[in-house]
Coordinates of N, CA, C and O and ligand atoms in Angstrom, one line a residue:
M1 N -4.3 -6.4 -10.4 CA -3.6 -5.1 -10.3 C -4.1 -4.4 -9.1 O -3.3 -3.9 -8.4
R2 N -5.4 -4.3 -8.9 CA -6.0 -3.6 -7.8 C -5.4 -4.3 -6.4 O -5.1 -3.6 -5.5
K3 N -5.3 -5.6 -6.5 CA -4.9 -6.3 -5.3 C -3.5 -5.9 -5.0 O -3.1 -5.6 -3.8
L4 N -2.6 -5.8 -6.0 CA -1.2 -5.4 -5.8 C -1.1 -4.0 -5.3 O -0.3 -3.7 -4.3
V5 N -1.9 -3.1 -5.8 CA -1.9 -1.7 -5.3 C -2.3 -1.7 -3.8 O -1.6 -1.1 -3.0
T6 N -3.3 -2.4 -3.5 CA -3.8 -2.5 -2.1 C -2.6 -3.0 -1.2 O -2.4 -2.5 -0.1
L7 N -1.9 -4.0 -1.7 CA -0.9 -4.7 -1.0 C 0.2 -3.6 -0.7 O 0.7 -3.5 0.4
I8 N 0.6 -2.9 -1.8 CA 1.7 -1.9 -1.7 C 1.2 -0.8 -0.7 O 2.0 -0.4 0.2
F9 N 0.0 -0.4 -0.8 CA -0.5 0.7 0.0 C -0.5 0.3 1.5 O 0.0 1.0 2.3
S10 N -0.9 -0.9 1.8 CA -0.9 -1.3 3.2 C 0.5 -1.5 3.7 O 0.8 -1.3 4.8
T11 N 1.4 -2.0 2.8 CA 2.8 -2.2 3.2 C 3.4 -0.9 3.5 O 4.1 -0.7 4.6
V12 N 3.1 0.2 2.7 CA 3.7 1.5 2.9 C 3.1 2.0 4.2 O 3.8 2.6 5.0
L13 N 1.8 1.8 4.4 CA 1.2 2.3 5.7 C 1.9 1.7 6.9 O 2.2 2.4 7.9
T14 N 2.2 0.4 6.8 CA 2.7 -0.3 7.9 C 4.2 0.2 8.1 O 4.6 0.5 9.3
L15 N 4.9 0.4 7.0 CA 6.3 0.9 7.2 C 6.2 2.3 7.8 O 7.0 2.6 8.7
F16 N 5.3 3.1 7.3 CA 5.2 4.5 7.8 C 4.9 4.4 9.4 O 5.6 5.2 10.1
A17 N 4.0 3.6 9.7 CA 3.6 3.5 11.1 C 4.9 3.1 12.0 O 5.2 3.6 13.0
L18 N 5.5 2.1 11.4 CA 6.8 1.6 12.1 C 7.8 2.7 12.2 O 8.4 2.9 13.3
A19 N 8.0 3.4 11.1 CA 9.0 4.5 11.0 C 8.6 5.6 12.0 O 9.5 6.1 12.7
A20 N 7.3 5.9 12.1 CA 6.8 7.0 13.0 C 7.1 6.6 14.4 O 7.7 7.3 15.2
C21 N 6.8 5.3 14.7 CA 7.1 4.8 16.0 C 8.6 4.9 16.3 O 8.9 5.3 17.4
G22 N 9.3 4.3 15.4 CA 10.8 4.2 15.6 C 11.4 5.5 15.8 O 12.2 5.8 16.7
S23 N 11.0 6.5 14.9 CA 11.7 7.8 15.0 C 11.4 8.5 16.2 O 12.2 9.3 16.7
D24 N 10.3 8.2 16.9 CA 9.9 8.9 18.2 C 11.0 8.6 19.2 O 11.6 9.4 19.8
S25 N 11.3 7.3 19.4 CA 12.3 6.8 20.4 C 13.7 7.2 19.9 O 14.5 7.6 20.7
D26 N 13.9 7.1 18.6 CA 15.2 7.5 18.0 C 15.5 8.9 18.3 O 16.7 9.3 18.6
N27 N 14.5 9.8 18.1 CA 14.8 11.2 18.2 C 15.4 11.5 19.6 O 16.3 12.4 19.6
K28 N 14.9 10.9 20.6 CA 15.4 11.2 21.9 C 16.8 10.9 22.1 O 17.6 11.7 22.6
T29 N 17.1 9.6 21.6 CA 18.5 9.3 21.7 C 19.4 10.1 20.8 O 20.5 10.5 21.2
D30 N 18.9 10.4 19.5 CA 19.7 11.3 18.6 C 19.9 12.6 19.3 O 21.1 13.1 19.2
Q31 N 19.0 13.2 19.9 CA 19.1 14.5 20.4 C 20.2 14.6 21.5 O 21.1 15.5 21.5
S32 N 20.2 13.6 22.4 CA 21.2 13.6 23.5 C 22.6 13.4 22.9 O 23.5 14.0 23.3
S33 N 22.7 12.5 21.9 CA 24.0 12.3 21.4 C 24.5 13.4 20.5 O 25.6 13.7 20.4
M34 N 23.4 14.1 19.8 CA 23.8 15.3 19.1 C 24.4 16.3 20.0 O 25.4 17.0 19.6
T35 N 23.7 16.6 21.1 CA 24.1 17.6 22.0 C 25.6 17.3 22.4 O 26.4 18.2 22.4
G36 N 25.8 16.1 22.8 CA 27.2 15.7 23.1 C 28.1 16.0 22.0 O 29.2 16.6 22.2
M37 N 27.8 15.6 20.8 CA 28.7 15.8 19.6 C 28.9 17.3 19.3 O 30.0 17.7 19.0
S38 N 27.8 18.1 19.4 CA 28.0 19.5 19.0 C 28.9 20.2 20.0 O 29.7 21.1 19.7
M39 N 28.8 19.7 21.3 CA 29.7 20.4 22.2 C 31.2 20.0 22.0 O 32.0 20.8 22.1
Q40 N 31.3 18.8 21.6 CA 32.7 18.3 21.3 C 33.2 19.1 20.1 O 34.4 19.5 20.0
S41 N 32.4 19.2 19.0 CA 32.8 19.8 17.8 C 33.1 21.3 18.0 O 34.0 21.8 17.3
K42 N 32.4 22.0 18.9 CA 32.7 23.4 19.2 C 34.1 23.5 19.7 O 34.9 24.3 19.2
T43 N 34.5 22.6 20.7 CA 35.8 22.7 21.2 C 36.8 22.4 20.2 O 37.8 23.1 20.0
G44 N 36.5 21.4 19.3 CA 37.4 21.0 18.3 C 37.7 22.1 17.3 O 38.8 22.5 16.9
S45 N 36.6 22.8 16.8 CA 36.8 23.8 15.8 C 37.5 25.0 16.3 O 38.2 25.7 15.7
A46 N 37.2 25.3 17.6 CA 37.8 26.5 18.2 C 39.3 26.3 18.3 O 40.1 27.2 18.1
D47 N 39.7 25.1 18.5 CA 41.2 24.7 18.5 C 41.8 24.8 17.1 O 42.8 25.3 16.9
A48 N 41.0 24.4 16.1 CA 41.5 24.2 14.8 C 41.7 25.6 14.1 O 42.6 25.8 13.4
V49 N 40.7 26.5 14.3 CA 40.8 27.8 13.6 C 41.7 28.8 14.4 O 41.5 29.0 15.6
K50 N 42.7 29.3 13.6 CA 43.7 30.1 14.3 C 43.4 31.6 14.2 O 44.0 32.4 15.0
D51 N 42.6 32.0 13.3 CA 42.4 33.5 13.2 C 40.9 33.9 13.6 O 40.4 34.8 13.0
E52 N 40.3 33.2 14.4 CA 38.9 33.4 14.7 C 38.8 33.6 16.3 O 39.4 32.8 17.0
I53 N 38.1 34.6 16.7 CA 37.6 34.7 18.1 C 36.2 34.0 18.1 O 35.3 34.4 17.5
V54 N 36.1 33.0 18.9 CA 34.8 32.3 19.0 C 34.1 32.6 20.3 O 34.8 32.6 21.4
I55 N 32.8 33.0 20.2 CA 32.1 33.3 21.4 C 31.1 32.1 21.6 O 30.3 31.9 20.7
S56 N 31.2 31.4 22.7 CA 30.3 30.3 22.9 C 30.0 30.1 24.4 O 30.9 30.1 25.2
G57 N 28.8 30.1 24.7 CA 28.4 30.0 26.1 C 28.8 31.1 27.0 O 29.3 30.9 28.1
F58 N 28.7 32.3 26.5 CA 29.1 33.6 27.2 C 30.6 33.5 27.5 O 31.0 34.0 28.6
A59 N 31.3 33.0 26.7 CA 32.8 33.0 26.9 C 33.6 33.1 25.6 O 33.1 32.7 24.6
Y60 N 34.7 33.8 25.7 CA 35.5 34.0 24.5 C 36.6 32.9 24.3 O 37.2 32.5 25.3
V61 N 36.7 32.3 23.1 CA 37.8 31.4 22.8 C 38.7 32.1 21.9 O 38.3 32.4 20.7
V62 N 39.9 32.5 22.3 CA 40.8 33.4 21.6 C 42.1 32.6 21.2 O 42.7 32.0 22.1
P63 N 42.5 32.7 19.9 CA 43.8 32.1 19.5 C 44.9 32.7 20.3 O 44.8 33.8 20.9
E64 N 46.0 32.0 20.3 CA 47.2 32.4 21.2 C 47.6 33.8 20.8 O 47.9 34.6 21.7
S65 N 47.8 34.1 19.5 CA 48.3 35.5 19.2 C 47.8 35.8 17.7 O 47.4 35.0 17.0
F66 N 47.9 37.1 17.5 CA 47.6 37.6 16.2 C 48.7 38.5 15.6 O 49.7 38.9 16.4
T67 N 48.6 38.9 14.4 CA 49.6 39.8 13.8 C 49.0 41.2 13.8 O 47.8 41.4 13.8
P68 N 49.9 42.2 13.9 CA 49.4 43.6 13.9 C 48.4 43.9 12.7 O 48.8 43.5 11.6
G69 N 47.4 44.6 13.0 CA 46.5 45.0 11.9 C 45.6 43.9 11.3 O 44.9 44.1 10.3
Q70 N 45.7 42.7 11.9 CA 45.0 41.6 11.3 C 43.5 41.7 11.4 O 43.0 42.3 12.3
K71 N 42.9 41.3 10.3 CA 41.4 41.2 10.4 C 40.9 39.9 11.0 O 41.2 38.9 10.4
V72 N 40.3 40.0 12.1 CA 39.8 38.8 12.7 C 38.4 38.5 12.7 O 37.6 39.5 12.9
T73 N 38.0 37.3 12.4 CA 36.6 37.0 12.4 C 36.1 36.7 13.8 O 36.8 35.9 14.5
I74 N 35.1 37.3 14.2 CA 34.4 37.0 15.5 C 33.2 36.1 15.2 O 32.3 36.6 14.4
R75 N 33.2 35.0 15.7 CA 32.1 34.0 15.4 C 31.2 33.8 16.7 O 31.8 33.3 17.6
N76 N 30.0 34.3 16.6 CA 29.1 34.2 17.9 C 28.3 33.0 17.8 O 27.3 32.9 17.0
N77 N 28.6 31.9 18.5 CA 27.8 30.7 18.6 C 26.6 30.8 19.5 O 25.8 29.9 19.5
D78 N 26.5 31.9 20.2 CA 25.4 32.0 21.1 C 24.2 32.6 20.4 O 24.3 33.1 19.3
S79 N 23.0 32.6 21.0 CA 21.9 33.1 20.4 C 21.6 34.6 20.7 O 20.7 35.2 20.2
V80 N 22.5 35.2 21.6 CA 22.3 36.6 21.9 C 23.5 37.4 21.4 O 24.6 36.8 21.1
E81 N 23.3 38.7 21.3 CA 24.3 39.6 20.7 C 25.5 39.7 21.7 O 25.2 39.9 23.0
H82 N 26.7 39.7 21.3 CA 27.8 40.0 22.2 C 28.6 41.1 21.4 O 28.4 41.5 20.3
S83 N 29.6 41.6 22.2 CA 30.6 42.4 21.5 C 32.0 42.1 22.0 O 32.3 41.4 23.0
V84 N 33.0 42.5 21.2 CA 34.4 42.4 21.6 C 34.9 43.9 21.7 O 35.1 44.5 20.6
T85 N 35.0 44.4 22.9 CA 35.3 45.8 23.1 C 36.5 45.9 24.0 O 36.5 45.3 25.1
S86 N 37.4 46.7 23.6 CA 38.6 46.9 24.4 C 38.4 47.5 25.7 O 37.5 48.5 25.7
D87 N 39.1 47.1 26.7 CA 39.0 47.8 28.0 C 39.4 49.2 27.9 O 38.9 50.0 28.6
T88 N 40.5 49.4 27.1 CA 40.9 50.8 26.8 C 40.0 51.3 25.8 O 39.8 50.9 24.7
K89 N 39.2 52.4 26.3 CA 38.2 52.9 25.5 C 38.7 53.4 24.1 O 39.7 54.1 24.0
G90 N 38.0 53.0 23.1 CA 38.3 53.5 21.7 C 39.3 52.7 21.0 O 39.5 52.9 19.8
T91 N 40.0 51.7 21.5 CA 41.0 50.9 20.7 C 40.3 50.0 19.7 O 40.6 50.0 18.6
F92 N 39.3 49.3 20.1 CA 38.4 48.6 19.2 C 37.1 48.2 19.8 O 37.0 48.1 21.1
S93 N 36.1 48.0 19.0 CA 34.8 47.5 19.5 C 34.0 47.0 18.3 O 33.8 47.7 17.3
T94 N 33.6 45.8 18.4 CA 32.8 45.2 17.3 C 31.6 44.5 18.0 O 31.8 43.6 18.8
D95 N 30.4 44.7 17.5 CA 29.2 43.9 18.0 C 29.1 42.8 17.0 O 29.3 42.9 15.8
V96 N 28.6 41.7 17.6 CA 28.3 40.5 16.7 C 26.9 39.9 17.2 O 26.8 39.5 18.3
E97 N 26.0 39.8 16.2 CA 24.7 39.3 16.5 C 24.8 37.8 16.9 O 25.7 37.2 16.4
G98 N 23.8 37.3 17.5 CA 23.7 35.9 17.9 C 23.7 35.0 16.6 O 23.0 35.4 15.6
G99 N 24.5 34.0 16.5 CA 24.6 33.1 15.4 C 25.3 33.7 14.1 O 25.3 33.2 13.1
E100 N 25.9 34.9 14.3 CA 26.5 35.6 13.1 C 28.1 35.7 13.3 O 28.6 35.4 14.4
T101 N 28.6 36.3 12.3 CA 30.0 36.6 12.4 C 30.2 38.1 12.1 O 29.4 38.7 11.5
A102 N 31.3 38.6 12.6 CA 31.7 40.0 12.3 C 33.2 40.0 12.2 O 33.9 39.1 12.5
T103 N 33.7 41.1 11.7 CA 35.1 41.3 11.4 C 35.7 42.4 12.3 O 35.1 43.4 12.4
L104 N 36.8 42.1 13.0 CA 37.4 43.1 13.9 C 38.8 43.3 13.4 O 39.6 42.3 13.1
T105 N 39.2 44.6 13.1 CA 40.4 44.9 12.7 C 41.3 45.2 13.9 O 41.0 46.1 14.7
L106 N 42.4 44.5 14.1 CA 43.2 44.6 15.3 C 44.1 45.9 15.2 O 44.4 46.3 14.1
P107 N 44.6 46.3 16.4 CA 45.5 47.5 16.4 C 46.8 47.1 15.6 O 47.3 45.9 15.6
D108 N 47.5 48.1 15.1 CA 48.8 48.0 14.5 C 49.9 47.8 15.5 O 51.0 47.3 15.1
Q109 N 49.7 48.2 16.7 CA 50.7 48.2 17.8 C 50.6 46.9 18.4 O 49.6 46.4 18.9
P110 N 51.8 46.1 18.5 CA 51.8 44.9 19.3 C 51.6 45.2 20.7 O 51.9 46.3 21.2
G111 N 51.0 44.2 21.4 CA 50.7 44.4 22.7 C 49.6 43.3 23.2 O 49.2 42.6 22.4
T112 N 49.3 43.5 24.5 CA 48.3 42.6 25.1 C 47.1 43.4 25.3 O 47.2 44.5 26.0
Y113 N 46.0 43.1 24.7 CA 44.7 43.8 24.8 C 43.7 43.0 25.5 O 43.4 42.0 25.2
T114 N 43.2 43.6 26.6 CA 42.1 43.0 27.3 C 40.8 43.6 26.8 O 40.7 44.8 26.4
F115 N 39.8 42.8 26.8 CA 38.5 43.3 26.2 C 37.3 42.6 27.0 O 37.5 41.7 27.8
Y116 N 36.2 43.2 26.8 CA 35.0 42.7 27.4 C 33.8 42.8 26.5 O 33.9 43.3 25.4
C117 N 32.6 42.4 26.9 CA 31.4 42.4 26.2 C 30.5 43.6 26.8 O 30.3 43.6 28.0
T118 N 30.1 44.5 26.0 CA 29.3 45.6 26.5 C 28.0 45.1 27.0 O 27.4 45.8 27.8
Y119 N 27.5 44.0 26.4 CA 26.2 43.6 26.8 C 26.2 42.7 28.1 O 25.3 42.6 28.8
H120 N 27.4 42.1 28.3 CA 27.6 41.2 29.5 C 28.9 41.6 30.1 O 29.9 40.9 29.8
P121 N 29.0 42.6 30.9 CA 30.3 43.1 31.4 C 31.1 42.1 32.2 O 32.3 42.3 32.5
N122 N 30.5 41.0 32.6 CA 31.2 39.9 33.2 C 32.0 39.1 32.3 O 32.8 38.2 32.7
M123 N 31.8 39.2 31.0 CA 32.5 38.5 30.0 C 33.9 39.3 29.7 O 33.8 40.4 29.3
H124 N 34.9 38.5 29.8 CA 36.3 39.2 29.6 C 37.1 38.2 28.7 O 37.0 37.0 28.8
G125 N 38.0 38.9 28.0 CA 39.0 38.1 27.1 C 40.3 38.9 27.0 O 40.3 40.1 27.3
T126 N 41.3 38.2 26.5 CA 42.6 38.9 26.3 C 43.1 38.4 24.9 O 43.0 37.2 24.5
L127 N 43.6 39.4 24.1 CA 44.2 39.0 22.9 C 45.6 39.6 22.8 O 45.8 40.7 23.3
V128 N 46.5 38.9 22.2 CA 47.8 39.3 22.0 C 48.2 39.6 20.6 O 47.9 38.7 19.7
V129 N 48.7 40.8 20.4 CA 49.2 41.1 19.0 C 50.6 41.2 19.1 O 51.2 41.9 19.9
K130 N 51.3 40.4 18.1 CA 52.8 40.5 18.1 C 53.3 40.2 16.7 O 52.6 39.6 15.9
Ligands
LIG1 CU1 28.0 39.3 25.7

């Protein structure tokens, strides 16, 4: 019995050592392929979701058009806070923390609205209400 336990123990140790070794090199390949995958899936999900404004890499991904008064989810995939703020002061402005979502209620008036980020004024986007 004791012999069996020793055998199992040493087998487990060997497997553990192998796994530890293996996962070291695996991790590197995993990470690089994960990065590639997550970048792909970001583009994919931005295309798939029609009523979300996605902020990713300090850029807005905006669906083609919205309906008047629509409540739009703003999804911030960056780690820093952004905002969706109308260029025309007071039309709309919503802040969204890094990694969070926020809801923006769009104007009732159809039109083309340009907006920017109050934290990064070089970020610009356009949304169409019709
Ligand atoms: Cu920003």
